[in-house]
Structure formats: C-alpha cells, structure tokens
Coordinates of C-alpha atoms and ligand atoms in Angstrom, one line a residue:
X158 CA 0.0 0.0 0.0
X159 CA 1.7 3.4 -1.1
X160 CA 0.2 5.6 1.0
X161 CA -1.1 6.1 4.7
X162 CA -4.1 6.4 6.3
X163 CA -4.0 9.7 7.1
X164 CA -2.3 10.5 3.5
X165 CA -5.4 8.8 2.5
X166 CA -7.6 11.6 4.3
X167 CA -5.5 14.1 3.2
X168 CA -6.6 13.2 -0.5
X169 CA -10.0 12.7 0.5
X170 CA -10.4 16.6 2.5
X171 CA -8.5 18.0 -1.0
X172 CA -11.2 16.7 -3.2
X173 CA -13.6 17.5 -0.9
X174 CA -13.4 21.3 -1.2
X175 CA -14.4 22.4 -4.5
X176 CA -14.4 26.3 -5.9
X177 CA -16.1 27.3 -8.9
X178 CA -14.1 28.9 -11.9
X179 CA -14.6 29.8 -15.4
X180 CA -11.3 28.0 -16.3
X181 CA -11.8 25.0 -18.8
X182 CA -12.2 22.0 -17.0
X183 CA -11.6 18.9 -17.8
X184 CA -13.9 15.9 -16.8
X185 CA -11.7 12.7 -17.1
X186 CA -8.9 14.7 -15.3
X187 CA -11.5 16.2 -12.5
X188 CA -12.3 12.3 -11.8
X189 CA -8.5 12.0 -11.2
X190 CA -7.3 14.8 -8.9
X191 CA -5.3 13.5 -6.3
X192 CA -6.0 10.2 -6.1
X193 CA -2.7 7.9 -5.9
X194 CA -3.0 5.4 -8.8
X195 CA -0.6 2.6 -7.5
X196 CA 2.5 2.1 -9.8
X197 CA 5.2 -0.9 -9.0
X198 CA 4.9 -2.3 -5.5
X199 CA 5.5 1.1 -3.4
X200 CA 4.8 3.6 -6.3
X201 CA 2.1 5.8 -8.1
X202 CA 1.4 8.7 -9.6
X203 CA -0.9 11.9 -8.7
X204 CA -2.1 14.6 -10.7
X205 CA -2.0 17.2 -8.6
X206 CA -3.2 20.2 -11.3
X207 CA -3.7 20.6 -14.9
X208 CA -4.9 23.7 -17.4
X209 CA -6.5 23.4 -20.5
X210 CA -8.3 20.5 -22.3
X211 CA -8.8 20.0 -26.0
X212 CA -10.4 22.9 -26.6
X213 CA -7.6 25.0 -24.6
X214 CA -5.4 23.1 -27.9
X215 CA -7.8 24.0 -30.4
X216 CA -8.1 27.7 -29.0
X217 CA -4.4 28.2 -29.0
X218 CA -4.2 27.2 -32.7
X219 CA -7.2 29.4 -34.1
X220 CA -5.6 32.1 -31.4
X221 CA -9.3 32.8 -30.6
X222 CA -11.4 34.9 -28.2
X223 CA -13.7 32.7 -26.9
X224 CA -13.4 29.2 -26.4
X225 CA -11.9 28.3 -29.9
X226 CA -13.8 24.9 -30.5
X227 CA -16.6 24.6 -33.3
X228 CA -17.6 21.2 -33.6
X229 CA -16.3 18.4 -32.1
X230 CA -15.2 17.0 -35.5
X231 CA -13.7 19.7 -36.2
X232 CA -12.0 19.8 -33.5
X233 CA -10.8 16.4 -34.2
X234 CA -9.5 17.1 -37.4
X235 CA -7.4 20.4 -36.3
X236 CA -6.1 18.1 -33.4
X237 CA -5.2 15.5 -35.7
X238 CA -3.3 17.8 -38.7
X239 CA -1.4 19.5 -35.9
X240 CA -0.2 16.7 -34.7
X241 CA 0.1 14.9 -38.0
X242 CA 2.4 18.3 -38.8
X243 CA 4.4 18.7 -35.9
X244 CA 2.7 22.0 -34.9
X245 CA 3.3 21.3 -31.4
X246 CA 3.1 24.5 -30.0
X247 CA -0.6 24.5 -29.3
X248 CA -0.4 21.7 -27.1
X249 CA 2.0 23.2 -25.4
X250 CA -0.6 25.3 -24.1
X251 CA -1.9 22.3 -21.9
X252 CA 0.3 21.4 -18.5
X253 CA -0.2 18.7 -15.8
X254 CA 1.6 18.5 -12.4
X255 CA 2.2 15.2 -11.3
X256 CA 2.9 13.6 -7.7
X257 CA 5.9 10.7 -8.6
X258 CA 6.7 8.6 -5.9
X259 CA 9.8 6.2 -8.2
X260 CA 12.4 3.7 -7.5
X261 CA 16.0 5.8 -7.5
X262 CA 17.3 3.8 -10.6
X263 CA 13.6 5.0 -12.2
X264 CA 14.0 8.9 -11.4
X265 CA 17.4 8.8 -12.9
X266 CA 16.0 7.9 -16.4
X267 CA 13.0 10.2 -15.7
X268 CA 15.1 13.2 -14.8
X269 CA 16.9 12.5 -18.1
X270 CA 13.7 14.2 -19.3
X271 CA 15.0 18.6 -19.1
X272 CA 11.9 19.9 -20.5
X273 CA 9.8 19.9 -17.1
X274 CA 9.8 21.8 -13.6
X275 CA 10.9 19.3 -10.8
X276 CA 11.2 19.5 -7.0
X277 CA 12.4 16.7 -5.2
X278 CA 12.0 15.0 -1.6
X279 CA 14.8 16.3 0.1
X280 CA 16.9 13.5 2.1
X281 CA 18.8 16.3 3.4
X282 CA 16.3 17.7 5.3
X283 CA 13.7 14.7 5.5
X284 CA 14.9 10.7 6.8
X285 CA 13.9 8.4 4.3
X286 CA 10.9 5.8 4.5
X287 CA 12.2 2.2 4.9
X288 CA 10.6 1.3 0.9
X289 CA 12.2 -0.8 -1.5
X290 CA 11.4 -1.6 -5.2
X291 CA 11.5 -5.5 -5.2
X292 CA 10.4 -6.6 -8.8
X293 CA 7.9 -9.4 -8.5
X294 CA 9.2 -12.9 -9.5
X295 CA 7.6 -12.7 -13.5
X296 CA 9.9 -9.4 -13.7
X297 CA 13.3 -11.0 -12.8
X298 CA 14.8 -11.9 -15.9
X299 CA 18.1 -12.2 -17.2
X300 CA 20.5 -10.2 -19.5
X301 CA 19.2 -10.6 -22.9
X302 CA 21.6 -11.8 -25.8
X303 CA 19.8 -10.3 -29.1
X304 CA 19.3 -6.7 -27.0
X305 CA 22.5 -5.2 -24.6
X306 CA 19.8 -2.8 -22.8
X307 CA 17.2 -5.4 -22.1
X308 CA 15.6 -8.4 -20.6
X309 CA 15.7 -12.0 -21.4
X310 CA 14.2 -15.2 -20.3
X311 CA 12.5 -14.8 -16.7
X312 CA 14.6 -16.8 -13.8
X313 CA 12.4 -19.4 -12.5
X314 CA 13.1 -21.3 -9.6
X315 CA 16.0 -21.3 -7.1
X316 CA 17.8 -18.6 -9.1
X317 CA 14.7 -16.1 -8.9
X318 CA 14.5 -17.0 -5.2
X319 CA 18.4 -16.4 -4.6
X320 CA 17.9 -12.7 -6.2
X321 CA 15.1 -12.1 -4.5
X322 CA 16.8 -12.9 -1.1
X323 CA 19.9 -10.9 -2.0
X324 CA 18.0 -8.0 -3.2
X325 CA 16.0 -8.0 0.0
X326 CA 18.9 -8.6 2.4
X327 CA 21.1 -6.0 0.9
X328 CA 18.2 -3.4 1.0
X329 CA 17.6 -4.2 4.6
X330 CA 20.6 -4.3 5.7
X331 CA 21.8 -1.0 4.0
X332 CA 18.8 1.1 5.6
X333 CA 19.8 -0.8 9.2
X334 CA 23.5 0.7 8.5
X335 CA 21.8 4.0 7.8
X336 CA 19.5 4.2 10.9
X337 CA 22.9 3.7 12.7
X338 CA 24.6 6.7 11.2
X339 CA 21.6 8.6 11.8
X340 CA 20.9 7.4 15.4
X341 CA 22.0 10.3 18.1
X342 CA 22.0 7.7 20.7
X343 CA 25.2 8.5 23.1
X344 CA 26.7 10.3 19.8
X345 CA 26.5 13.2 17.5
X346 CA 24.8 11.0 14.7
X347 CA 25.5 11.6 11.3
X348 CA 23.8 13.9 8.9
X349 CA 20.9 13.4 6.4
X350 CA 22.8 14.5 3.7
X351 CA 25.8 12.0 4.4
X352 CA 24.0 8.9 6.1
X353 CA 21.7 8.1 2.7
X354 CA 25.0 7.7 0.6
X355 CA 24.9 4.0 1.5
X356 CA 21.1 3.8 0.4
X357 CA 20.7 1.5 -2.9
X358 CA 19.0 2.6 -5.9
X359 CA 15.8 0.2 -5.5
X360 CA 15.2 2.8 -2.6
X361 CA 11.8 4.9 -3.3
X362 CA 12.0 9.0 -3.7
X363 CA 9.2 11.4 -4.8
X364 CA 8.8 14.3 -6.4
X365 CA 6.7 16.8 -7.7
X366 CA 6.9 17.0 -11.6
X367 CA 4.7 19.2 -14.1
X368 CA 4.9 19.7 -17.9
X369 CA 3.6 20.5 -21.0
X370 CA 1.2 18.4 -23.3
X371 CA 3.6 18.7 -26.0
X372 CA 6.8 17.2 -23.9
X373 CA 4.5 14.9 -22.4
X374 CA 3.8 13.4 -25.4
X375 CA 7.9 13.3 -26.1
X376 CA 8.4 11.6 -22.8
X377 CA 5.7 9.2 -22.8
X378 CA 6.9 8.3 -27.1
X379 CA 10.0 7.3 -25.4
X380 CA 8.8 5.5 -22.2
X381 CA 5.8 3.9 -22.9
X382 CA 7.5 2.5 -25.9
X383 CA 8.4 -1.4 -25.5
X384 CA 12.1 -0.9 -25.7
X385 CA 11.5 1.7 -22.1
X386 CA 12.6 -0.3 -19.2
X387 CA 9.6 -2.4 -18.1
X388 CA 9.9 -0.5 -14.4
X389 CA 9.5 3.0 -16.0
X390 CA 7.6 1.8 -19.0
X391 CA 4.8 1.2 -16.2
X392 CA 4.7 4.7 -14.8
X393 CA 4.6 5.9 -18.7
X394 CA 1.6 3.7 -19.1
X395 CA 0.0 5.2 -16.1
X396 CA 0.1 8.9 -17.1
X397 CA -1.0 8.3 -20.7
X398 CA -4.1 6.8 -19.0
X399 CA -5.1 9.6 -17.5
X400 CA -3.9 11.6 -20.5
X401 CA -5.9 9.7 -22.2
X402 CA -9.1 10.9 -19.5
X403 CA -7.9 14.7 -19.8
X404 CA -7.4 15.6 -23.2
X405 CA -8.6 12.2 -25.3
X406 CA -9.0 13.8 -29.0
X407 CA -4.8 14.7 -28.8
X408 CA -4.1 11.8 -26.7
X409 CA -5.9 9.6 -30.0
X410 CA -3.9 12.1 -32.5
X411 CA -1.0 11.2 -30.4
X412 CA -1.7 7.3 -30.0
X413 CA -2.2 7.0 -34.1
X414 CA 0.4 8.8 -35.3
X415 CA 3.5 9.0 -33.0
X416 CA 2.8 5.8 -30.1
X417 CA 1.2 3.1 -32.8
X418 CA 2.3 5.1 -35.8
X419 CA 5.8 4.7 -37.7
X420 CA 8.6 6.8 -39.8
X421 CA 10.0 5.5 -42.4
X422 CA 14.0 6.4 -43.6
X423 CA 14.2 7.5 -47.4
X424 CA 14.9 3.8 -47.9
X425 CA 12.7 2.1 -46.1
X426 CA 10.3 4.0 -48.3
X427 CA 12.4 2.7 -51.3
X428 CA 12.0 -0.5 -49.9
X429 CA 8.2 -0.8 -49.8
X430 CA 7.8 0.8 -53.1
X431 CA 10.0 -1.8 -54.7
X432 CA 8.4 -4.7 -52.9
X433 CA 5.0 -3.2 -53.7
X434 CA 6.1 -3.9 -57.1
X435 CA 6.1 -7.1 -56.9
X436 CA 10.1 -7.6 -56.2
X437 CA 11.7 -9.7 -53.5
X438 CA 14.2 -7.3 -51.6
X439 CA 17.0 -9.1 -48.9
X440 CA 19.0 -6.9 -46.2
X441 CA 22.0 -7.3 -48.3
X442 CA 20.6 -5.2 -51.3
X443 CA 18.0 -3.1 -49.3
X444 CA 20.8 -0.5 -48.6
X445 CA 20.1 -0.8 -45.1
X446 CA 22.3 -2.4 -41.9
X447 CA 21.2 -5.8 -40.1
X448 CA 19.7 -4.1 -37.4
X449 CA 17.7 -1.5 -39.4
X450 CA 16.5 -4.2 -41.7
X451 CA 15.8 -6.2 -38.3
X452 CA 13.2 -3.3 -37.1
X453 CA 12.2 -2.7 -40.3
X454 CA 11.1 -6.9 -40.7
X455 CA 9.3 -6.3 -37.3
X456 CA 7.3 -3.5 -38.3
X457 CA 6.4 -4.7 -41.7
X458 CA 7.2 -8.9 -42.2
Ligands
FAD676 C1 15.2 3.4 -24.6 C2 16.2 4.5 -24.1 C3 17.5 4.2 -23.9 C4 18.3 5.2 -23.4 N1 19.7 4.9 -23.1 C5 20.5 5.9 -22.7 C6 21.9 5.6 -22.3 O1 22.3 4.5 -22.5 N2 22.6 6.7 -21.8 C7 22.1 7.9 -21.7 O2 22.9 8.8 -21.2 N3 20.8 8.2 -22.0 C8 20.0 7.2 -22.5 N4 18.7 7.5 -22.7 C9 18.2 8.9 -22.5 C10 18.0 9.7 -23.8 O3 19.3 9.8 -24.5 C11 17.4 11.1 -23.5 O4 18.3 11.8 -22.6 C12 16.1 11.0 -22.8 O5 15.3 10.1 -23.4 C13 15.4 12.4 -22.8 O6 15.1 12.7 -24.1 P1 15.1 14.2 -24.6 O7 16.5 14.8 -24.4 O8 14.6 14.1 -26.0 O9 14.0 14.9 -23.7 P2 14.0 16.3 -23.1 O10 15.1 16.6 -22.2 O11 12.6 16.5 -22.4 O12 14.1 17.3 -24.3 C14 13.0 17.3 -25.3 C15 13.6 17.9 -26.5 O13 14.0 19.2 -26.3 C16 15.3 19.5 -26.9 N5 16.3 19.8 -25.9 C17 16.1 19.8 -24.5 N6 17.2 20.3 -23.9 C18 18.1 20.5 -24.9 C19 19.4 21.0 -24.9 N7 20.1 21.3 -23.8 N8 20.0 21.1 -26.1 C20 19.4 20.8 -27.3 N9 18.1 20.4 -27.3 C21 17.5 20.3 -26.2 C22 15.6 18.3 -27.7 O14 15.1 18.4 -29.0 C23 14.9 17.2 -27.0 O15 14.6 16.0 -27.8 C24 17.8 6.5 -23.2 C25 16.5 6.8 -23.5 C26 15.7 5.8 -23.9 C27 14.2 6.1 -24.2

C-alpha cells in the first residue's frame, strides 16, 4: 500500500473542497485529482493540477477569443493535422503536475527528461521511508543476448528465489546501516545529507513533476515505448491513461500517429515501393544495416 491512512484523508479533505471557476475544465482529469493510482509495488502517480483540455489546444491554434472549439469533429480534425504536422506549439498550451513517488534507478532515467519543472523530496532535510522496489518474480529476468539494454528469459526457480533474497537482504541491511549513522543515541549521529549515501537505488524517492502536453507526449513516445525499461515503461503507461481521460482527442492524434504510428528512412520508403512492385528485396541489397533491416522486418514482415 503506497500511502497512509491519514495520506489517505488528506486526499479525501483535498477533493472535498471544490471552488467554482470559469477556467476549462476537464472531466476525465477532475475524476482523477489526487487520487494515488498505485504504480510498482511502493509507487504511483498523482495529478496534482492541470490547465487546459482539448479545446484549450484548439483555441491556441485558431488564437481565438472565446473558447476556440466549433464542432467536435472539427476539432478532431485540427487536433489531428497539428499533430500529423508537428505543430506542437498548441499543445504546449496544456500542462499537468504530477505527484511521482519512483524507484532511485527509475527517477534517474525520468530526470533525463529537461523539459519539465521538478522539486524533489529532500533526504537532506527529511529521513527516508524504509521502501524498496523489489520486482515481483515474473519481472526477474536475465541479460538478454539479441538486446544489450534489455531483458531476457524470466529466472524461474531457485535462481529467482536467490535474487530475491539478495535484493531484500542488501536493501535491509543498507537502511539498518543508515538508521545507525543517523541514530543520536550516546553520539553526534551523522547527517541526512551523508547517512543516505549507503542507500541503494531500488530505494523509493518522490517528487513533484509538471509539464507541457507537448513534452508529455515526447516523454511518454519514449517511455511507454516497449524498448522503455519495463519499471518505468509502467509509470509511462499510467500517465498516458489519464492523459488519455484529460485531453482524449490529442491523446488519440497522439496514439495514431506517433505511439502506434511509424517513420519511415528514405529507404525504407524505397524499400516498400520496390516490394510493392512485386520484387523480392533481402538486407544485403535493401541498402540498409542488419539491425535496421531487423526493425524494419518487425514492423512490416
Ligand atoms: C530506450 C532508451 C534508452 C536510453 N539509453 C540511454 C543511455 O544509455 N545513456 C544515456 O545517457 N541516456 C540514455 N537515454 C536517455 C536519452 O538519451 C534522453 O536523454 C532521454 O530520453 C530524454 O530525451 P530528450 O532529451 O529528447 O527529452 P527532453 O530533455 O525532455 O528534451 C526534449 C527535446 O528538447 C530539446 N532539448 C532539450 N534540452 C536541450 C538541450 N540542452 N540542447 C538541445 N536540445 C534540447 C531536444 O530536441 C529534445 O529532444 C535513453 C532513453 C531511452 C528512451
């Protein structure tokens, strides 16, 4: 269970107290506000705030007066050629802020991400909760040998039980070592800032994180995509559900042409026109290397 009881009421007294506005609102993302959706076994994400909704998209792009939208088909169709077009800076006129609470090893791929406001939990100022990311059994798998950055055949058996053991021992024993630093009893006690250096990187952090649509969209191209590591793939998967609640004609633009969509290289292009006509092309004379012509086999036999 990520959170506490009282974290729990906390949520619960937020979206209790409503205000009226004449901002637009968004119904799929009012039905989220605050609530922790549960990500990994300690994790989640929150949406703290958001502005704008489709219309906020299609108002930016007709740089309108009033509320911008005309039909919802039309709408649709704007939505769809901006994105279709890369003119992103209308959705850039959406933002959400998001509550992250991540495995270490997780935020360091996240933070990768520059194109978003962060604040951290400070372990300076703030002793850290005794949380560790322990991958359930199904997600222990070993080094894969087609792909260096990924996952092969899950460990069954006495080998996933032997990781598991080590992973938990380790991650207890490192917080015991770091209670001890910390722990004024008969001595100065170390500080914060020094005692979490022996902390592993399974250990959970939060932090507050807000963006626009448009870099959302960037972030979740990259992470909700199957070659993302499984353990922040998740969290991707996550937000672009509740993307999908707060703006869902550019989250479909978004899902057909960039997350299920494809570009094609000059000759991959060449490729399909020459097989359209009827000839049998190889890797060897498709002008492309082994692994291009291995993706491009994936994504088209
Ligand atoms: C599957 C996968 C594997 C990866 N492996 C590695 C790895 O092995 N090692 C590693 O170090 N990283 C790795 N990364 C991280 C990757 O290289 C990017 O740093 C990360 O995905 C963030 O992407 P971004 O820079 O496009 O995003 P953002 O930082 O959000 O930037 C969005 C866009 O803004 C522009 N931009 C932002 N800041 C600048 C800037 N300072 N200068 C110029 N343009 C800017 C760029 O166009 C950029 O694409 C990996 C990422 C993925 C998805």
């Amino acid at each position: 269970m990520p959170l506490s009881p009282d974290q729990i009421a906390e949520i619960e007294t937020a979206r209790a107290t409503q205000a009226p506005t004449l901002r637009a609102v968004s119904p799929g993302m009012e039905a989220l506000l605050y609530r922790a959706i549960p990500v990994l076994d300690h994790g989640f994400i929150r949406v703290i705030d958001y502005m704008g909704d489709d219309g906020a998209i299609v108002q930016a792009a007709r740089v309108s007066y009033g509320a911008g939208t005309k039909h919802v088909q039309n709408d649709a169709g704007l939505i769809r050629y901006l994105m279709r077009h890369w003119h992103s800076t209308p959705f850039e006129m959406c933002e959400v802020k998001l509550h992250v609470k991540l495995p270490v090893f997780v935020a360091r791929q996240w933070i990768r991400h520059r194109t978003a406001n962060v604040n951290e939990y400070s372990a300076r100022y703030s002793i850290l909760d005794r949380e560790f990311y322990i991958p359930a059994p199904e997600n222990l798998a070993a080094q894969s040998t087609a792909n260096n950055q990924g996952r092969g055949e899950v460990l069954s058996g006495a080998e996933s039980a032997r990781v598991l053991e080590i992973l938990k021992s380790d991650a207890g024993q490192a917080y015991d070592h770091y209670e001890e630093m910390l722990s004024q009893d008969g001595q100065q006690g170390l500080a914060r800032e020094l005692a979490r250096m022996n902390l592993p990187m399974n250990i959970y952090t939060q932090w507050y994180w807000k963006t626009d649509l448009h870099n959302l969209f960037h972030f979740l191209a990259l992470r909700a995509d199957a070659h993302a590591q499984y353990e922040i793939r998740v969290y991707a998967e996550a937000i672009a559900a509740c993307v999908r609640d707060w703006v869902p004609l550019a989250y479909g633009a978004f899902e057909d042409y960039r997350l299920r969509g494809t570009t094609l290289s000059a000759t991959a292009v060449a490729v399909l026109k020459r097989r359209l006509a009827g000839e049998v092309v190889g890797q060897e004379d498709s002008g492309m290397s082994k692994g291009e012509w291995r993706e491009f086999v994936e994504g088209w036999g």
